[in-house]
Every structure is written in structure tokens, then in C-alpha cells.
Coordinates of C-alpha atoms and ligand atoms in Angstrom, one line a residue:
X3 CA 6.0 30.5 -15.4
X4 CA 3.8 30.4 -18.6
X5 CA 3.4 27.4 -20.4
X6 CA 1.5 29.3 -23.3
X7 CA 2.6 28.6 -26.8
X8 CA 5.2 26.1 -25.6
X9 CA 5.1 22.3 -26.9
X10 CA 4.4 19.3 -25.1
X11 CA 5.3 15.5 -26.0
X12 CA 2.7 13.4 -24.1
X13 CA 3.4 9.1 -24.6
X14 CA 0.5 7.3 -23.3
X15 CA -1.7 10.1 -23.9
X16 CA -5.0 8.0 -25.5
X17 CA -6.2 7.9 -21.5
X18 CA -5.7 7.7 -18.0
X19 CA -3.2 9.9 -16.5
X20 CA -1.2 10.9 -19.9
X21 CA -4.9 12.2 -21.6
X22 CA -5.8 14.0 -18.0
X23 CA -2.3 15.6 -18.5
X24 CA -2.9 16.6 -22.3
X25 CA -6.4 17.8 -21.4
X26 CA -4.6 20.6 -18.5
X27 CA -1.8 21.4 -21.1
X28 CA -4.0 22.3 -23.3
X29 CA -6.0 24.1 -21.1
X30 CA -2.8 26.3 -20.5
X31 CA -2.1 26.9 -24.5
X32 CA 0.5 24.0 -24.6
X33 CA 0.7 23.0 -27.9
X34 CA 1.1 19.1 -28.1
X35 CA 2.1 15.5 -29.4
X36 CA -0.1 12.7 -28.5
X37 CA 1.5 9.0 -28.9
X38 CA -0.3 5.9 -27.9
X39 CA -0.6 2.3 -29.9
X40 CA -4.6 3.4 -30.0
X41 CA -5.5 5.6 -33.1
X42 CA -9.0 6.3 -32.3
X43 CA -8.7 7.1 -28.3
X44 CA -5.7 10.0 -30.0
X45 CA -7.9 11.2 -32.9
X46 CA -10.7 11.6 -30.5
X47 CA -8.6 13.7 -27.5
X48 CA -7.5 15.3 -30.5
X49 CA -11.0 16.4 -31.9
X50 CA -12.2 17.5 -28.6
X51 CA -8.8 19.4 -27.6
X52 CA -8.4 21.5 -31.0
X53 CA -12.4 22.3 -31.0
X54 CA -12.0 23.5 -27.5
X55 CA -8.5 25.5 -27.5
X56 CA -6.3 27.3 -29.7
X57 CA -3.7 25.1 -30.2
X58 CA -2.2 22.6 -32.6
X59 CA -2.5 18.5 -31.5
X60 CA -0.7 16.7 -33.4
X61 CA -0.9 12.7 -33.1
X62 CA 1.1 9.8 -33.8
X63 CA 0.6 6.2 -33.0
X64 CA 3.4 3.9 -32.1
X65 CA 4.4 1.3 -29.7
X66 CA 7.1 2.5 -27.6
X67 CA 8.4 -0.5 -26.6
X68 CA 10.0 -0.8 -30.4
X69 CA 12.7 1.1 -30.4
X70 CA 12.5 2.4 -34.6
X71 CA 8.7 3.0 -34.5
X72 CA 9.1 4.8 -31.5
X73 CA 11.9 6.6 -32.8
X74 CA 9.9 7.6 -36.1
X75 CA 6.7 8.6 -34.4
X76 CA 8.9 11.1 -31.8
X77 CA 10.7 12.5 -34.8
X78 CA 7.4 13.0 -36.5
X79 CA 5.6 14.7 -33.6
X80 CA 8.9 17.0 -33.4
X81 CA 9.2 17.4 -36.7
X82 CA 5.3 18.8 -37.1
X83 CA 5.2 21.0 -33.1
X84 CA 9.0 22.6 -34.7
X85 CA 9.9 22.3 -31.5
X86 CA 9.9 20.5 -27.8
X87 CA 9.7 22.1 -24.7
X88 CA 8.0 19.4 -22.6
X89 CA 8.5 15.4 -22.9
X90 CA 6.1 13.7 -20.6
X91 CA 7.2 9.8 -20.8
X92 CA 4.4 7.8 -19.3
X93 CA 3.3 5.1 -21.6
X94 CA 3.6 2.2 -18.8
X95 CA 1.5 -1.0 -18.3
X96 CA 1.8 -3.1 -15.2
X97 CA 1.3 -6.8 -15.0
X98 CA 1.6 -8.9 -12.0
X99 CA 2.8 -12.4 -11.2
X100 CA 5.6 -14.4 -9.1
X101 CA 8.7 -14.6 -10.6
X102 CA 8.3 -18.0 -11.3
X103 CA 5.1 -18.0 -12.7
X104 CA 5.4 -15.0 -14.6
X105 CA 5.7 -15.7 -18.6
X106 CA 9.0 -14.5 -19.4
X107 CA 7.6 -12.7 -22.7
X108 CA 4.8 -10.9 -20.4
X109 CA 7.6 -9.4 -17.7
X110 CA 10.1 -8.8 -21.1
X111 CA 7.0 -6.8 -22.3
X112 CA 6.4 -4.6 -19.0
X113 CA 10.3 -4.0 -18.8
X114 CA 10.4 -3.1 -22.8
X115 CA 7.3 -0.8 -22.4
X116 CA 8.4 1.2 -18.9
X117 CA 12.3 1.3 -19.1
X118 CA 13.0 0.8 -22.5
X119 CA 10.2 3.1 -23.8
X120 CA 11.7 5.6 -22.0
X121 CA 14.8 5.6 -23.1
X122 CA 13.8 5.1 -26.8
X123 CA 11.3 8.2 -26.6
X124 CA 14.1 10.2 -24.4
X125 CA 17.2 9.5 -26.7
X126 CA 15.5 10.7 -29.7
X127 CA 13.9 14.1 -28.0
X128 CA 17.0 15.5 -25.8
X129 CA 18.7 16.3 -29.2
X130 CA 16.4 19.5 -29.9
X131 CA 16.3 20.0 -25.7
X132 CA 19.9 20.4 -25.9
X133 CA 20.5 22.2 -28.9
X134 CA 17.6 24.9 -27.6
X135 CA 19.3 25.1 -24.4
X136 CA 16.5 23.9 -22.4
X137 CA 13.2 21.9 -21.6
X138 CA 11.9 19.7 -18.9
X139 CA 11.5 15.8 -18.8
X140 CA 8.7 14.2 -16.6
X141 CA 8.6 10.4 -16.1
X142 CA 6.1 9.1 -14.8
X143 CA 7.6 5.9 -12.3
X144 CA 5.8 4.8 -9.4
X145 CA 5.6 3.8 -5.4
X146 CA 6.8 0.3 -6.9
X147 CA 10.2 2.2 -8.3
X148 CA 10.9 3.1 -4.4
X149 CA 9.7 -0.6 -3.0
X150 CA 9.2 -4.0 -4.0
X151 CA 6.0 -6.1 -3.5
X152 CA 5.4 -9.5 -3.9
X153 CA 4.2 -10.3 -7.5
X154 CA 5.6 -6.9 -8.7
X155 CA 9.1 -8.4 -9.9
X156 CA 8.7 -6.5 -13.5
X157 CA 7.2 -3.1 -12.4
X158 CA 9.1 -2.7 -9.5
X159 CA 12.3 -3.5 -11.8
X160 CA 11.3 -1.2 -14.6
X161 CA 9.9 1.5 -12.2
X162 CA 13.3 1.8 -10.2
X163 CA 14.7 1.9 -13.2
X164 CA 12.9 4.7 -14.3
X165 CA 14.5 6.2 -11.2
X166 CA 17.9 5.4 -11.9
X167 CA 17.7 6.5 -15.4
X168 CA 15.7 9.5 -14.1
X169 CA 18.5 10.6 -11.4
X170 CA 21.6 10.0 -13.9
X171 CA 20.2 11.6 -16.7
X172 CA 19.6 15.0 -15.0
X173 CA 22.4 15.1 -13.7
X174 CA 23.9 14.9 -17.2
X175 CA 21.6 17.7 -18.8
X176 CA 20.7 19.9 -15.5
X177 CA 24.0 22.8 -17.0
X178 CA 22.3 22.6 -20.2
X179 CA 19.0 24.0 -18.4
X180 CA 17.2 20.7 -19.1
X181 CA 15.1 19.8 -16.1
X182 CA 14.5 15.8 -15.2
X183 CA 12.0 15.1 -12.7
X184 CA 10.0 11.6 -11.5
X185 CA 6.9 11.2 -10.2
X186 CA 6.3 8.5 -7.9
X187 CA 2.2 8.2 -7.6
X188 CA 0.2 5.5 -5.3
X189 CA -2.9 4.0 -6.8
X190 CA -4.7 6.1 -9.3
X191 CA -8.3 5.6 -10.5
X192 CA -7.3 4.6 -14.0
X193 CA -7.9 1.1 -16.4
X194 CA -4.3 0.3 -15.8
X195 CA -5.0 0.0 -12.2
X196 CA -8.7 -1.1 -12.3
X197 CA -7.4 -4.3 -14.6
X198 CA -4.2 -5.0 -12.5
X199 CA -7.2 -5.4 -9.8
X200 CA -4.6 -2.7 -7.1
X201 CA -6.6 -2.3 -4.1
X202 CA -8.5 0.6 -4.5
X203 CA -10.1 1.1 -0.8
X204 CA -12.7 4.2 -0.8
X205 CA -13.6 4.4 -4.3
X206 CA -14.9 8.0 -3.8
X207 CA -11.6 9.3 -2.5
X208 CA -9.5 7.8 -4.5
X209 CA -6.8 9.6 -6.2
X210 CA -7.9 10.8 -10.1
X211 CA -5.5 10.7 -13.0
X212 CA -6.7 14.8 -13.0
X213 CA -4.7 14.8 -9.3
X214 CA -1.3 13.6 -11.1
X215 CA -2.2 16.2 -13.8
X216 CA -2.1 19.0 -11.0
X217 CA 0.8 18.1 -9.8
X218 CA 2.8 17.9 -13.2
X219 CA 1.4 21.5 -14.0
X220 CA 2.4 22.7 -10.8
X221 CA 6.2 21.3 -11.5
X222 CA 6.3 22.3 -15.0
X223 CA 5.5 25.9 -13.8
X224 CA 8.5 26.4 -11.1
X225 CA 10.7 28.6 -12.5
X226 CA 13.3 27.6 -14.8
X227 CA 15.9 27.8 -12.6
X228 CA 14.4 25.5 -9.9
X229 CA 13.1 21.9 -10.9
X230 CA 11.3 19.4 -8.6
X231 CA 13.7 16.5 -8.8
X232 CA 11.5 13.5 -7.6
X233 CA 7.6 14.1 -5.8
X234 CA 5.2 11.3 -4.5
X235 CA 1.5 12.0 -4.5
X236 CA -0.7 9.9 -2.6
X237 CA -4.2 9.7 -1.7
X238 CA -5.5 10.2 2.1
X239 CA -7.8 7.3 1.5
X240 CA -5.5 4.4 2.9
X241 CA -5.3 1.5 0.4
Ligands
LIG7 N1 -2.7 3.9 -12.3 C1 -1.9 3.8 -11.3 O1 -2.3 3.3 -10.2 C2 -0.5 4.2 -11.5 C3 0.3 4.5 -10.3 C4 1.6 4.9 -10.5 C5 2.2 5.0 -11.7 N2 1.4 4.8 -12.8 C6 2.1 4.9 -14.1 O2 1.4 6.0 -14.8 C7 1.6 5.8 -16.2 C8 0.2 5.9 -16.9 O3 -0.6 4.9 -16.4 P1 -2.2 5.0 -16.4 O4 -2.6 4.5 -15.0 O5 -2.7 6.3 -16.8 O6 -2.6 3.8 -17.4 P2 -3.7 3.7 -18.6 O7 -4.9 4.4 -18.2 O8 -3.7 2.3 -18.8 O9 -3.0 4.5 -19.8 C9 -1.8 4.1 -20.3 C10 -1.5 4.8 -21.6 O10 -0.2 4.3 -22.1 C11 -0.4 3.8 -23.4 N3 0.5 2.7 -23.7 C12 0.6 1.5 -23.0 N4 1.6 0.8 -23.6 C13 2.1 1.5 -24.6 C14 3.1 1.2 -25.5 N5 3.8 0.1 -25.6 N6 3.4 2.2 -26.5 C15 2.7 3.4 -26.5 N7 1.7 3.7 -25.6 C16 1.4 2.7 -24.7 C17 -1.9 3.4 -23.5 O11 -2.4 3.5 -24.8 P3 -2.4 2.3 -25.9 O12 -2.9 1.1 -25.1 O13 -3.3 2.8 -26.9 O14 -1.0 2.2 -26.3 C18 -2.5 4.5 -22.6 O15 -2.8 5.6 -23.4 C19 2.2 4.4 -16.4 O16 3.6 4.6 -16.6 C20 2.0 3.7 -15.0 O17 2.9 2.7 -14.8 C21 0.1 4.4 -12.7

């Protein structure tokens, strides 16, 4: 299916896997809505997407974690694209520590960010999804939404999360042609990774935020009648 002239919502698109993501929409005519708390990473992308492809970017920062500014930038973004055909939700940070040892604002934070995030940013977009009679939803979760690991008490809860809220929302939307997927990815070569110190093994094959990219293009381009419902991607460089 074409993605050309469509719109995109992209959160957590100043790097990483959300920018990797904006860069192949673009690539495809997608016309987009880049959200991230960092101004300058989203003025830059946007500089070198618009000089590079004939579409319009149009930027907004927020925090997604806060449920009005999140809200406002979303509403903005729509309100300047006049439409959504795409929400990618993927703004997600990842801290580590026991349960006991963890700071209680720092896991509040990572569960605020990941779950909550997503619902904010969700909530406010399925209005013009629904009322179009269609679109598609991507979250991104995460291995740690299908396992838990020691020290991972707040990701792993927000990413299965993610899941559940993935899984019951599509099956709320799916008759109104609204497709809800999840992606589950292993370690990817990005700064959310590189700072949480994840082990990394053979840095030279190790799965690149570009690889994600590929496989969100690949799902948003299934016919409309068909929608991939939940897809790991792993590296063959064993971690
Ligand atoms: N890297 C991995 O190994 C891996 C594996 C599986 C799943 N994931 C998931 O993939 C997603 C993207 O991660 P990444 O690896 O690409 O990380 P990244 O390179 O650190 O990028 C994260 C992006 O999210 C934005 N962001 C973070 N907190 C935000 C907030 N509260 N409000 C708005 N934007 C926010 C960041 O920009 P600002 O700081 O400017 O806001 C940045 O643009 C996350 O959901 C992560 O959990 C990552």
C-alpha cells in the first residue's frame, strides 16, 4: 500500500528509533508530526527532512508524560497535518534498579512516560482515526513487555502494559478499520540503550534503530484489511 501523502504522528521522534522512523516516512512522502521534550534535535530532523523531500514536518515539543501538554501538542500537530493516518507512540525511557532501591519518583517517571504517555497521546488522536474511518497505531513496547528481568521492575511493568493496552484497544477499534499493532524489539543501537549500559555483544552486528524502521514500514504497508498484531525483531548477534 502507498503511504504517499498520508500523515504520520511520530512521539520520541528527536532520535533513536522514532527519528530513524521519521527519516523512512519521509522518504515514502509521509507527511509528519514530530514530538519530543528536545526543540533543537526536532527543528534540526525537521530542516534536513523538508530540504530533502516534498513534504510538510511539522514539530511540537512536549513531555508526554503530562497528560495537558501532551494533549495540546497532539491537538496542535493534528490540527496543522489536517489529518492523522499514522500515530507511532514510542517516546519511552528505561531506567534500571531493584525494587527496593529504585527511587519511587524515578520508576513513577518511567511508568508516566511509557504507559501513561501512551494513553495520553492515544486518547487524544483516535478521535479523527475514528471519525475518518481508519488509521493504524504502532507502539513501540519491548522484550521486557513479554518477560521480566531482575532490575527491570518499571519497564517491564510499563512495557506489558503497553501490551495490554495495545491488545484491548484494537480490539475495540479493529470494525472501525483502525489497525493496533506492538512491536516488541531486543537491544537496539540507540542512547537509550547505550546509557541504560544493556549488553550490547558484537557491536558491529548489532541491531540499528534503521532495522525497527524497516519493520514498521513493512507493517504500515500490509494492506488495510490485514494488520500485524504484535512482531518481535531481534538481532542474530546473541546478547
Ligand atoms: N533501544 C532499545 O534497546 C529498545 C529496545 C526495545 C524497545 N525500545 C523502546 O523504543 C522506544 C524508543 O527508544 P530509543 O531506543 O529510540 O530511545 P532514544 O534514542 O533515547 O529516543 C527516545 C526518544 O523519546 C523521547 N522522549 C523520551 N521521554 C520523553 C517524554 N517524556 N516526552 C516526549 N518525548 C520523550 C526522546 O526525546 P527527548 O529526550 O527530547 O524528549 C527521544 O526522542 C522507547 O519506547 C523504548 O522503550 C528501545
Amino acid at each position: 500500500m502507498a503511504l504517499e501523502n498520508q500523515t504520520a504522528i511520530i512521539t520520541g521522534a528527536g532520535k533513536g528509533i522514532g527519528k530513524a522512523t521519521a527519516i523512512a516516512l519521509a522518504k515514502e512522502g509521509v507527511n509528519l508530526g514530530l514530538l519530543a521534550r528536545n526543540r533543537a534535535d526536532l527543528e534540526s530532523l525537521q530542516q534536513e527532512l523538508t530540504s530533502a523531500y516534498r513534504i510538510k514536518v511539522s514539530i511540537a515539543t512536549a513531555d508526554v508524560s503530562k497528560r495537558a501538554v501532551a494533549e495540546r501538542a497532539v491537538e496542535t500537530l493534528i490540527g496543522e497535518l489536517g489529518s492523522l493516518d499514522i500515530l507511532l507512540n514510542n517516546a519511552g525511557v528505561a531506567q534500571f534498579g531493584t525494587l527496593a532501591d529504585m527511587d519511587p519518583e524515578q520508576w513513577e517517571q518511567v511508568i508516566r512516560t511509557n504507559l501513561m504517555g501512551t494513553y495520553y497521546v492515544t486518547r487524544v488522536a483516535l478521535p479523527t482515526m475514528l471519525k475518518q474511518n481508519g488509521g493504524t497505531i504502532i507502539n513501540i513496547a519491548s522484550t521486557a513487555g513479554e518477560r521480566g528481568f531482575a532490575t527491570g521492575s518499571a519497564y517491564c511493568a510499563s512495557k506489558h502494559a503497553v501490551l495490554g493496552l495495545t491488545e484491548a484497544l484494537m480490539q475495540e477499534v479493529r470494525k472501525s478499520n483502525i489497525r493496533v499493532t506492538a512491536l516488541t524489539p531486543s537491544t537496539v543501537n540507540t542512547d537509550l540503550a547505550v546509557n541504560a549500559g544493556l549488553p550490547i555483544g558484537d557491536e558491529d552486528r548489532m541491531m540499528q534503530a534503521e532495522d525497527v524502521a524497516e519493520l514498521i514500514l513493512a507493517a504500515l504497508k500490509l494492506p488495510p484489511r490485514v494488520f500485524l498484531k504484535t512482531a518481535g525483531i531481534w538481532t542474530t548477534n546473541p546478547q
